[in-house]
PDB file of C-alpha atoms in Angstrom:
ATOM      1  CA  MET A  29     105.560  99.930  52.115  1.00 39.00           C
ATOM      2  CA  SER A  30     105.088 102.810  52.567  1.00 41.00           C
ATOM      3  CA  HIS A  31     103.998 105.414  55.704  1.00 46.00           C
ATOM      4  CA  PRO A  32     101.019 106.676  55.548  1.00 50.00           C
ATOM      5  CA  ARG A  33     101.171 110.409  55.345  1.00 74.00           C
ATOM      6  CA  PHE A  34      99.446 111.222  59.037  1.00 85.00           C
ATOM      7  CA  ASN A  35     103.382 109.849  61.045  1.00 91.00           C
ATOM      8  CA  PRO A  36     102.993 111.080  64.847  1.00 96.00           C
ATOM      9  CA  PHE A  37     105.802 109.392  65.542  1.00 97.00           C
ATOM     10  CA  ALA A  38     108.328 110.956  62.787  1.00 94.00           C
ATOM     11  CA  LEU A  39     110.711 112.997  65.649  1.00 96.00           C
ATOM     12  CA  ASP A  40     111.597 115.539  62.580  1.00 94.00           C
ATOM     13  CA  ASN A  41     107.750 115.600  62.683  1.00 93.00           C
ATOM     14  CA  ASP A  42     106.353 117.231  65.159  1.00 96.00           C
ATOM     15  CA  ALA A  43     102.780 118.789  63.868  1.00 95.00           C
ATOM     16  CA  ASP A  44     102.177 115.411  63.455  1.00 95.00           C
ATOM     17  CA  TYR A  45     102.783 113.740  66.992  1.00 97.00           C
ATOM     18  CA  GLN A  46     101.025 117.261  68.693  1.00 97.00           C
ATOM     19  CA  ASN A  47      98.253 116.231  67.094  1.00 95.00           C
ATOM     20  CA  TRP A  48      97.507 112.483  67.875  1.00 97.00           C
ATOM     21  CA  ARG A  49      99.285 113.088  71.433  1.00 97.00           C
ATOM     22  CA  SER A  50      96.267 115.785  72.493  1.00 97.00           C
ATOM     23  CA  ARG A  51      93.886 113.451  70.491  1.00 96.00           C
ATOM     24  CA  LYS A  52      95.376 110.183  72.374  1.00 97.00           C
ATOM     25  CA  LEU A  53      95.304 111.886  75.665  1.00 98.00           C
ATOM     26  CA  GLU A  54      91.738 113.450  75.975  1.00 97.00           C
ATOM     27  CA  ASN A  55      89.499 111.161  77.688  1.00 97.00           C
ATOM     28  CA  TYR A  56      92.390 109.327  78.473  1.00 98.00           C
ATOM     29  CA  PRO A  57      90.619 106.581  81.173  1.00 98.00           C
ATOM     30  CA  ALA A  58      91.375 107.855  85.162  1.00 98.00           C
ATOM     31  CA  SER A  59      91.613 104.092  85.507  1.00 97.00           C
ATOM     32  CA  PHE A  60      91.869  99.788  86.573  1.00 97.00           C
ATOM     33  CA  ALA A  61      88.344 100.564  86.818  1.00 97.00           C
ATOM     34  CA  ASP A  62      88.130 102.326  83.145  1.00 98.00           C
ATOM     35  CA  LEU A  63      89.536  99.599  81.200  1.00 98.00           C
ATOM     36  CA  VAL A  64      86.354  97.083  82.744  1.00 98.00           C
ATOM     37  CA  VAL A  65      83.679  96.358  80.333  1.00 98.00           C
ATOM     38  CA  GLN A  66      81.434  94.710  81.681  1.00 98.00           C
ATOM     39  CA  ILE A  67      80.267  91.485  79.113  1.00 97.00           C
ATOM     40  CA  ASN A  68      78.556  88.136  78.897  1.00 96.00           C
ATOM     41  CA  ASP A  69      80.534  85.489  77.293  1.00 96.00           C
ATOM     42  CA  PRO A  70      83.525  86.359  75.334  1.00 97.00           C
ATOM     43  CA  ARG A  71      83.656  83.632  72.874  1.00 97.00           C
ATOM     44  CA  TYR A  72      79.795  85.486  71.612  1.00 97.00           C
ATOM     45  CA  LEU A  73      80.246  88.972  72.342  1.00 98.00           C
ATOM     46  CA  THR A  74      77.913  91.089  71.561  1.00 98.00           C
ATOM     47  CA  PRO A  75      78.318  94.406  68.969  1.00 98.00           C
ATOM     48  CA  SER A  76      77.482  96.662  71.335  1.00 98.00           C
ATOM     49  CA  GLU A  77      79.613  94.464  73.684  1.00 98.00           C
ATOM     50  CA  ARG A  78      82.582  94.422  70.451  1.00 98.00           C
ATOM     51  CA  ASP A  79      82.522  97.550  70.213  1.00 98.00           C
ATOM     52  CA  ALA A  80      82.823  99.386  73.744  1.00 98.00           C
ATOM     53  CA  LEU A  81      85.982  96.444  73.490  1.00 98.00           C
ATOM     54  CA  LEU A  82      87.854  98.115  70.694  1.00 98.00           C
ATOM     55  CA  ALA A  83      86.860 101.981  71.958  1.00 98.00           C
ATOM     56  CA  LEU A  84      89.499 101.325  74.788  1.00 98.00           C
ATOM     57  CA  CYS A  85      92.020  99.111  72.727  1.00 98.00           C
ATOM     58  CA  ARG A  86      91.503 102.387  70.269  1.00 98.00           C
ATOM     59  CA  LYS A  87      92.201 105.148  73.139  1.00 98.00           C
ATOM     60  CA  ALA A  88      94.714 102.539  75.214  1.00 98.00           C
ATOM     61  CA  ASN A  89      95.963 100.078  73.115  1.00 98.00           C
ATOM     62  CA  MET A  90      93.177  97.088  76.179  1.00 98.00           C
ATOM     63  CA  ALA A  91      90.420  97.147  77.623  1.00 98.00           C
ATOM     64  CA  LEU A  92      89.761  94.531  80.122  1.00 98.00           C
ATOM     65  CA  HIS A  93      86.172  92.623  80.659  1.00 98.00           C
ATOM     66  CA  VAL A  94      84.350  90.533  82.973  1.00 97.00           C
ATOM     67  CA  SER A  95      82.317  88.108  82.428  1.00 96.00           C
ATOM     68  CA  LYS A  96      79.796  84.776  83.575  1.00 91.00           C
ATOM     69  CA  VAL A  97      81.991  82.402  83.008  1.00 93.00           C
ATOM     70  CA  GLY A  98      83.882  82.383  86.494  1.00 89.00           C
ATOM     71  CA  GLN A  99      86.214  79.388  86.969  1.00 90.00           C
ATOM     72  CA  GLU A 100      85.353  78.001  83.238  1.00 90.00           C
ATOM     73  CA  ALA A 101      88.726  76.871  82.220  1.00 90.00           C
ATOM     74  CA  ASP A 102      87.951  76.621  78.238  1.00 92.00           C
ATOM     75  CA  LYS A 103      90.607  78.286  76.709  1.00 94.00           C
ATOM     76  CA  GLU A 104      88.212  79.345  74.222  1.00 94.00           C
ATOM     77  CA  ILE A 105      87.645  82.004  75.620  1.00 96.00           C
ATOM     78  CA  ALA A 106      90.306  83.674  75.061  1.00 96.00           C
ATOM     79  CA  ARG A 107      90.675  81.967  71.012  1.00 96.00           C
ATOM     80  CA  GLN A 108      87.380  82.868  69.620  1.00 97.00           C
ATOM     81  CA  LEU A 109      87.484  86.994  71.511  1.00 98.00           C
ATOM     82  CA  GLY A 110      91.064  86.597  69.711  1.00 98.00           C
ATOM     83  CA  LEU A 111      89.652  85.709  66.598  1.00 98.00           C
ATOM     84  CA  GLN A 112      86.643  88.498  66.863  1.00 98.00           C
ATOM     85  CA  PHE A 113      89.689  91.144  66.918  1.00 98.00           C
ATOM     86  CA  GLY A 114      91.512  89.709  63.642  1.00 98.00           C
ATOM     87  CA  LEU A 115      93.824  87.854  66.128  1.00 98.00           C
ATOM     88  CA  GLU A 116      94.512  84.562  64.860  1.00 96.00           C
ATOM     89  CA  ARG A 117      98.428  84.478  64.720  1.00 96.00           C
ATOM     90  CA  LEU A 118      99.885  82.425  67.991  1.00 96.00           C
ATOM     91  CA  ASP A 119     102.839  82.732  69.100  1.00 93.00           C
ATOM     92  CA  ARG A 120     103.564  79.635  69.550  1.00 82.00           C
ATOM     93  CA  ASN A 121     107.276  79.158  72.239  1.00 71.00           C
ATOM     94  CA  LEU A 122     108.282  75.573  73.584  1.00 63.00           C
ATOM     95  CA  LEU A 123     106.325  76.430  76.517  1.00 62.00           C
ATOM     96  CA  ALA A 124     103.027  77.040  74.998  1.00 58.00           C
ATOM     97  CA  ASP A 125     100.153  74.262  75.446  1.00 63.00           C
ATOM     98  CA  ASP A 126      98.776  71.842  71.928  1.00 68.00           C
ATOM     99  CA  ASP A 127      96.866  74.465  70.707  1.00 79.00           C
ATOM    100  CA  GLY A 128      99.687  77.616  71.548  1.00 85.00           C
ATOM    101  CA  ILE A 129      97.574  78.840  74.596  1.00 94.00           C
ATOM    102  CA  THR A 130      99.771  79.622  77.328  1.00 92.00           C
ATOM    103  CA  SER A 131      98.587  77.768  80.748  1.00 92.00           C
ATOM    104  CA  ILE A 132      99.917  80.777  83.118  1.00 93.00           C
ATOM    105  CA  ALA A 133     100.230  78.546  86.875  1.00 93.00           C
ATOM    106  CA  VAL A 134     102.829  77.772  89.513  1.00 90.00           C
ATOM    107  CA  HIS A 135     104.821  75.137  88.937  1.00 81.00           C
ATOM    108  CA  ALA A 136     106.714  73.503  91.192  1.00 73.00           C
ATOM    109  CA  SER A 137     108.336  70.355  88.987  1.00 64.00           C
ATOM    110  CA  GLY A 138     109.688  69.785  85.671  1.00 66.00           C
ATOM    111  CA  GLU A 139     110.795  71.864  83.406  1.00 67.00           C
ATOM    112  CA  ARG A 140     108.988  75.564  84.165  1.00 68.00           C
ATOM    113  CA  GLN A 141     109.630  75.112  87.142  1.00 64.00           C
ATOM    114  CA  HIS A 142     112.798  77.472  85.988  1.00 66.00           C
ATOM    115  CA  TYR A 143     111.115  80.177  84.375  1.00 76.00           C
ATOM    116  CA  ILE A 144     108.827  83.240  86.178  1.00 81.00           C
ATOM    117  CA  PRO A 145     106.268  82.957  84.969  1.00 83.00           C
ATOM    118  CA  TYR A 146     105.735  79.882  85.880  1.00 85.00           C
ATOM    119  CA  THR A 147     106.976  80.358  89.903  1.00 90.00           C
ATOM    120  CA  ASP A 148     104.281  82.917  92.358  1.00 88.00           C
ATOM    121  CA  ARG A 149     107.705  85.042  91.739  1.00 93.00           C
ATOM    122  CA  PRO A 150     107.007  89.333  91.137  1.00 94.00           C
ATOM    123  CA  ILE A 151     108.292  90.252  87.814  1.00 94.00           C
ATOM    124  CA  LYS A 152     109.203  92.734  86.335  1.00 96.00           C
ATOM    125  CA  TRP A 153     107.751  95.952  83.868  1.00 97.00           C
ATOM    126  CA  HIS A 154     107.666  93.975  80.424  1.00 97.00           C
ATOM    127  CA  THR A 155     106.241  93.936  77.030  1.00 98.00           C
ATOM    128  CA  ASP A 156     106.030  90.690  75.854  1.00 96.00           C
ATOM    129  CA  GLY A 157     108.430  88.657  73.590  1.00 93.00           C
ATOM    130  CA  TYR A 158     111.668  91.212  73.562  1.00 93.00           C
ATOM    131  CA  TYR A 159     113.652  87.695  72.665  1.00 90.00           C
ATOM    132  CA  ASN A 160     111.224  87.767  69.773  1.00 91.00           C
ATOM    133  CA  PRO A 161     113.872  87.704  66.793  1.00 90.00           C
ATOM    134  CA  PRO A 162     112.559  90.527  64.850  1.00 91.00           C
ATOM    135  CA  GLU A 163     109.765  87.933  62.613  1.00 92.00           C
ATOM    136  CA  ARG A 164     107.873  87.141  65.563  1.00 93.00           C
ATOM    137  CA  LYS A 165     107.461  90.707  67.167  1.00 96.00           C
ATOM    138  CA  ILE A 166     104.604  90.231  69.631  1.00 97.00           C
ATOM    139  CA  TRP A 167     102.019  92.388  68.369  1.00 98.00           C
ATOM    140  CA  ALA A 168      98.905  91.729  71.423  1.00 98.00           C
ATOM    141  CA  VAL A 169      98.787  90.011  74.100  1.00 98.00           C
ATOM    142  CA  GLN A 170      95.711  88.647  75.860  1.00 98.00           C
ATOM    143  CA  LEU A 171      94.948  86.891  79.283  1.00 97.00           C
ATOM    144  CA  HIS A 172      92.210  85.126  79.743  1.00 97.00           C
ATOM    145  CA  CYS A 173      91.565  84.630  84.587  1.00 97.00           C
ATOM    146  CA  VAL A 174      90.370  81.178  85.715  1.00 96.00           C
ATOM    147  CA  CYS A 175      91.578  81.191  88.795  1.00 95.00           C
ATOM    148  CA  SER A 176      92.606  82.911  91.448  1.00 95.00           C
ATOM    149  CA  ALA A 177      95.298  83.336  93.510  1.00 94.00           C
ATOM    150  CA  ALA A 178      94.959  83.537  97.445  1.00 93.00           C
ATOM    151  CA  SER A 179      96.691  86.398  97.574  1.00 93.00           C
ATOM    152  CA  GLY A 180      98.438  89.291  95.994  1.00 93.00           C
ATOM    153  CA  GLY A 181     100.059  88.771  91.855  1.00 93.00           C
ATOM    154  CA  SER A 182      98.377  92.055  90.918  1.00 95.00           C
ATOM    155  CA  ASN A 183      99.544  94.229  87.617  1.00 97.00           C
ATOM    156  CA  GLY A 184     100.197  96.741  86.407  1.00 98.00           C
ATOM    157  CA  LEU A 185      99.454  98.365  82.886  1.00 98.00           C
ATOM    158  CA  MET A 186     101.001 101.204  81.743  1.00 98.00           C
ATOM    159  CA  ASP A 187     100.285 102.420  77.566  1.00 98.00           C
ATOM    160  CA  HIS A 188     103.421 101.879  75.426  1.00 98.00           C
ATOM    161  CA  GLU A 189     102.113 104.627  73.847  1.00 98.00           C
ATOM    162  CA  ILE A 190     101.627 106.723  77.239  1.00 98.00           C
ATOM    163  CA  ALA A 191     105.433 106.340  77.528  1.00 98.00           C
ATOM    164  CA  TYR A 192     106.549 107.508  73.965  1.00 98.00           C
ATOM    165  CA  ILE A 193     104.255 110.644  74.473  1.00 98.00           C
ATOM    166  CA  LEU A 194     106.511 110.891  78.835  1.00 98.00           C
ATOM    167  CA  LEU A 195     109.376 110.042  76.907  1.00 98.00           C
ATOM    168  CA  ARG A 196     109.448 112.434  73.886  1.00 98.00           C
ATOM    169  CA  ASP A 197     107.897 115.479  75.945  1.00 98.00           C
ATOM    170  CA  ALA A 198     110.473 115.006  78.181  1.00 98.00           C
ATOM    171  CA  ASN A 199     113.836 114.913  75.044  1.00 98.00           C
ATOM    172  CA  PRO A 200     113.071 113.558  72.341  1.00 98.00           C
ATOM    173  CA  ASP A 201     116.590 112.582  71.368  1.00 98.00           C
ATOM    174  CA  TYR A 202     115.636 110.249  74.472  1.00 98.00           C
ATOM    175  CA  ILE A 203     113.048 108.831  71.659  1.00 98.00           C
ATOM    176  CA  ARG A 204     116.627 108.854  69.281  1.00 98.00           C
ATOM    177  CA  ALA A 205     118.584 106.912  71.536  1.00 98.00           C
ATOM    178  CA  LEU A 206     115.592 103.828  71.988  1.00 98.00           C
ATOM    179  CA  MET A 207     115.254 103.342  68.410  1.00 98.00           C
ATOM    180  CA  GLU A 208     118.340 103.045  67.168  1.00 98.00           C
ATOM    181  CA  PRO A 209     118.978  99.156  66.029  1.00 97.00           C
ATOM    182  CA  ASP A 210     121.246  98.196  68.584  1.00 97.00           C
ATOM    183  CA  VAL A 211     120.310  99.434  72.516  1.00 98.00           C
ATOM    184  CA  MET A 212     118.853  96.709  73.902  1.00 97.00           C
ATOM    185  CA  THR A 213     120.664  93.088  73.706  1.00 96.00           C
ATOM    186  CA  ILE A 214     119.676  90.019  75.268  1.00 91.00           C
ATOM    187  CA  PRO A 215     122.809  87.741  75.184  1.00 87.00           C
ATOM    188  CA  ALA A 216     121.902  84.113  73.756  1.00 82.00           C
ATOM    189  CA  ARG A 217     120.877  82.317  76.793  1.00 70.00           C
ATOM    190  CA  MET A 218     116.638  80.031  77.264  1.00 62.00           C
ATOM    191  CA  ASP A 219     114.517  83.048  77.543  1.00 60.00           C
ATOM    192  CA  ASP A 220     111.105  82.887  79.436  1.00 61.00           C
ATOM    193  CA  ASP A 221     109.488  80.162  77.868  1.00 65.00           C
ATOM    194  CA  GLY A 222     112.213  77.929  77.010  1.00 63.00           C
ATOM    195  CA  ILE A 223     113.145  78.115  73.909  1.00 62.00           C
ATOM    196  CA  ALA A 224     117.828  78.121  74.115  1.00 69.00           C
ATOM    197  CA  ARG A 225     118.539  81.224  71.536  1.00 72.00           C
ATOM    198  CA  PRO A 226     121.196  83.508  70.342  1.00 81.00           C
ATOM    199  CA  ASP A 227     121.685  87.135  71.005  1.00 87.00           C
ATOM    200  CA  GLN A 228     119.014  89.204  70.344  1.00 92.00           C
ATOM    201  CA  THR A 229     119.474  92.997  69.417  1.00 95.00           C
ATOM    202  CA  GLY A 230     117.503  95.766  68.316  1.00 96.00           C
ATOM    203  CA  PRO A 231     115.212  99.310  70.026  1.00 98.00           C
ATOM    204  CA  VAL A 232     112.954  99.290  72.175  1.00 98.00           C
ATOM    205  CA  PHE A 233     110.544 101.901  69.871  1.00 98.00           C
ATOM    206  CA  SER A 234     110.093 100.468  66.730  1.00 98.00           C
ATOM    207  CA  LEU A 235     107.125 101.031  63.836  1.00 96.00           C
ATOM    208  CA  HIS A 236     105.251  98.581  61.323  1.00 93.00           C
ATOM    209  CA  PRO A 237     106.272  98.580  58.267  1.00 90.00           C
ATOM    210  CA  ALA A 238     102.967  98.906  56.566  1.00 90.00           C
ATOM    211  CA  SER A 239     100.735 100.679  58.931  1.00 92.00           C
ATOM    212  CA  GLY A 240     103.711 103.052  60.579  1.00 94.00           C
ATOM    213  CA  ASP A 241     101.254 101.865  64.089  1.00 97.00           C
ATOM    214  CA  LEU A 242     104.005 101.948  67.117  1.00 98.00           C
ATOM    215  CA  HIS A 243     106.410  98.176  68.912  1.00 98.00           C
ATOM    216  CA  MET A 244     108.077  99.005  72.261  1.00 98.00           C
ATOM    217  CA  ARG A 245     110.378  95.523  73.231  1.00 98.00           C
ATOM    218  CA  TYR A 246     110.856  96.374  76.557  1.00 97.00           C
ATOM    219  CA  THR A 247     111.977  94.736  79.423  1.00 96.00           C
ATOM    220  CA  ALA A 248     113.608  96.344  83.201  1.00 96.00           C
ATOM    221  CA  ARG A 249     115.070  93.070  84.008  1.00 89.00           C
ATOM    222  CA  THR A 250     119.110  93.698  85.097  1.00 86.00           C
ATOM    223  CA  ARG A 251     120.017  90.392  84.516  1.00 82.00           C
ATOM    224  CA  SER A 252     120.579  88.457  80.869  1.00 77.00           C
ATOM    225  CA  ILE A 253     120.598  92.375  79.019  1.00 90.00           C
ATOM    226  CA  SER A 254     122.875  94.561  77.517  1.00 94.00           C
ATOM    227  CA  TRP A 255     121.741  98.300  77.182  1.00 97.00           C
ATOM    228  CA  LYS A 256     123.903  99.899  74.237  1.00 97.00           C
ATOM    229  CA  ARG A 257     126.506 102.195  76.969  1.00 96.00           C
ATOM    230  CA  THR A 258     126.119 106.137  75.752  1.00 97.00           C
ATOM    231  CA  PRO A 259     125.010 108.580  77.923  1.00 98.00           C
ATOM    232  CA  LEU A 260     121.829 108.892  76.030  1.00 98.00           C
ATOM    233  CA  VAL A 261     121.156 105.927  76.876  1.00 98.00           C
ATOM    234  CA  GLU A 262     121.336 105.927  80.332  1.00 97.00           C
ATOM    235  CA  ALA A 263     119.705 108.978  80.663  1.00 98.00           C
ATOM    236  CA  ALA A 264     116.940 107.082  78.284  1.00 98.00           C
ATOM    237  CA  VAL A 265     116.396 104.917  80.298  1.00 98.00           C
ATOM    238  CA  ALA A 266     117.379 106.520  83.134  1.00 98.00           C
ATOM    239  CA  PHE A 267     114.059 107.849  82.880  1.00 98.00           C
ATOM    240  CA  LEU A 268     111.883 104.962  81.460  1.00 98.00           C
ATOM    241  CA  ASP A 269     112.803 103.398  85.148  1.00 97.00           C
ATOM    242  CA  GLN A 270     112.130 106.731  87.470  1.00 98.00           C
ATOM    243  CA  LEU A 271     108.458 106.686  84.834  1.00 98.00           C
ATOM    244  CA  LEU A 272     107.590 102.966  85.509  1.00 98.00           C
ATOM    245  CA  ASN A 273     108.189 103.073  89.504  1.00 97.00           C
ATOM    246  CA  SER A 274     106.497 106.185  90.150  1.00 97.00           C
ATOM    247  CA  ASP A 275     102.777 106.942  91.350  1.00 96.00           C
ATOM    248  CA  SER A 276     102.127 108.223  87.493  1.00 97.00           C
ATOM    249  CA  PRO A 277      98.196 108.170  86.754  1.00 97.00           C
ATOM    250  CA  TYR A 278      98.697 106.602  83.866  1.00 98.00           C
ATOM    251  CA  ILE A 279      99.865 103.308  85.595  1.00 98.00           C
ATOM    252  CA  PHE A 280      96.439 101.064  86.662  1.00 98.00           C
ATOM    253  CA  ARG A 281      96.833  98.765  88.951  1.00 98.00           C
ATOM    254  CA  GLY A 282      93.956  95.695  90.082  1.00 97.00           C
ATOM    255  CA  ARG A 283      94.158  92.218  90.115  1.00 97.00           C
ATOM    256  CA  MET A 284      92.049  89.947  87.301  1.00 95.00           C
ATOM    257  CA  GLU A 285      89.624  87.666  88.964  1.00 96.00           C
ATOM    258  CA  PRO A 286      87.719  84.306  87.536  1.00 96.00           C
ATOM    259  CA  GLY A 287      85.984  85.873  84.363  1.00 96.00           C
ATOM    260  CA  MET A 288      87.917  88.970  83.625  1.00 97.00           C
ATOM    261  CA  GLY A 289      90.185  88.829  80.748  1.00 98.00           C
ATOM    262  CA  LEU A 290      92.759  91.649  78.990  1.00 98.00           C
ATOM    263  CA  ILE A 291      93.115  91.796  75.330  1.00 98.00           C
ATOM    264  CA  CYS A 292      95.579  94.360  74.556  1.00 98.00           C
ATOM    265  CA  ASN A 293      98.435  95.839  70.971  1.00 98.00           C
ATOM    266  CA  ASN A 294     101.504  94.208  74.004  1.00 98.00           C
ATOM    267  CA  VAL A 295     101.322  97.114  76.275  1.00 98.00           C
ATOM    268  CA  LEU A 296     103.756  98.143  79.433  1.00 98.00           C
ATOM    269  CA  HIS A 297     102.828  95.861  82.037  1.00 98.00           C
ATOM    270  CA  ASP A 298     104.440  93.812  85.683  1.00 97.00           C
ATOM    271  CA  ARG A 299     103.133  91.187  87.653  1.00 97.00           C
ATOM    272  CA  ALA A 300     103.115  91.061  92.098  1.00 95.00           C
ATOM    273  CA  ALA A 301     104.331  88.131  94.164  1.00 95.00           C
ATOM    274  CA  PHE A 302     101.241  86.231  95.294  1.00 92.00           C
ATOM    275  CA  SER A 303     100.670  83.135  97.426  1.00 92.00           C
ATOM    276  CA  ASP A 304      98.593  80.102  96.416  1.00 92.00           C
ATOM    277  CA  ASP A 305      96.332  77.630  98.239  1.00 89.00           C
ATOM    278  CA  GLU A 306      94.880  74.581  98.825  1.00 85.00           C
ATOM    279  CA  SER A 307      91.393  76.083  96.718  1.00 83.00           C
ATOM    280  CA  CYS A 308      92.778  79.028  95.186  1.00 81.00           C
ATOM    281  CA  ARG A 309      95.449  77.876  93.128  1.00 92.00           C
ATOM    282  CA  ARG A 310      96.498  80.863  90.420  1.00 94.00           C
ATOM    283  CA  LEU A 311      95.481  79.497  86.993  1.00 95.00           C
ATOM    284  CA  LEU A 312      95.558  82.091  83.726  1.00 96.00           C
ATOM    285  CA  TYR A 313      95.094  81.925  80.155  1.00 96.00           C
ATOM    286  CA  ARG A 314      97.849  83.524  78.070  1.00 96.00           C
ATOM    287  CA  ALA A 315      98.108  84.323  74.193  1.00 96.00           C
ATOM    288  CA  ARG A 316     100.739  86.219  71.771  1.00 97.00           C
ATOM    289  CA  TYR A 317     100.380  87.023  68.169  1.00 97.00           C
ATOM    290  CA  TYR A 318     101.712  88.133  65.772  1.00 97.00           C
ATOM    291  CA  ASP A 319      98.828  91.082  64.298  1.00 97.00           C
ATOM    292  CA  ARG A 320      97.806  93.493  65.681  1.00 97.00           C
ATOM    293  CA  ILE A 321      94.475  93.479  67.084  1.00 98.00           C
ATOM    294  CA  LYS A 322      91.660  94.877  64.351  1.00 98.00           C
ATOM    295  CA  GLY A 323      90.562  98.516  64.010  1.00 97.00           C
ATOM    296  CA  THR A 324      94.072 100.073  65.892  1.00 98.00           C
ATOM    297  CA  GLU A 325      95.320 100.998  64.084  1.00 96.00           C
ATOM    298  CA  LEU A 326      96.548 104.405  63.323  1.00 94.00           C
ATOM    299  CA  THR A 327      94.955 104.960  59.628  1.00 89.00           C
ATOM    300  CA  ALA A 328      91.266 104.017  61.442  1.00 93.00           C
ATOM    301  CA  VAL A 329      92.564 105.637  65.130  1.00 93.00           C
ATOM    302  CA  TYR A 330      93.169 108.476  63.710  1.00 88.00           C
ATOM    303  CA  PRO A 331      91.518 109.202  59.721  1.00 81.00           C
ATOM    304  CA  ALA A 332      93.662 112.005  58.319  1.00 67.00           C
TER     305      ALA A 332
END
């Protein structure tokens, strides 16, 4: 299928890019708190609550919600919220629970203890599913906090479209390099979800074949990753690494507390180390989707 006529991500289309860029950055959120919407029950959004969350996702590809559900351990909170935004096709990875939604908590024994999301260690910047094959591309992610850690465990968040803008403004050739189909290879191994997989080679930035929306596949890990060895790729990766470790105003950092959730189009994120104690054992539910948040498509947000 062909891309829509409005194509800001084509490097030979500077007019569309500048138009999209100016509209994207206009009234962009300035802090973690700017992403938060107060709602009553995520399972049953009112029209105004849904509109507020969608408006943030249309602008920043993400929104946070704070509700009255507190420490209620109900995975339907995430499932039902997702359905209200067209998120239906769950990525049922091996370590997900039987219902396809993953319980993220520290595991001191068993298979999960060997994978970093199930430890209290920090997780570097990444987008979810960077080791998935193209046919299982992760377009949207939800996190829902049931219980926060006794200390630590904050998240950094950055809109992948903002990362694209900063890279392209610095040097359009960075984007050209990061869109090459063989730029990033995840060597064969067990991935973070415990799935044995072959080498997975692909681009960092790619476009949806029908809608033209931008997808980012990235990890800041230095182990179990191989970058194409060219000076331009090395410069682009170094620029992105420097950006994600800077005090950029586009990096939002905060901690999810009980009853809080994130819905996003698979934005860049990290996690700080944390400590549990007997009264506070960190538990988050994570849902990954092959769908993008409905209503955030280029053609919906930036009509001709």
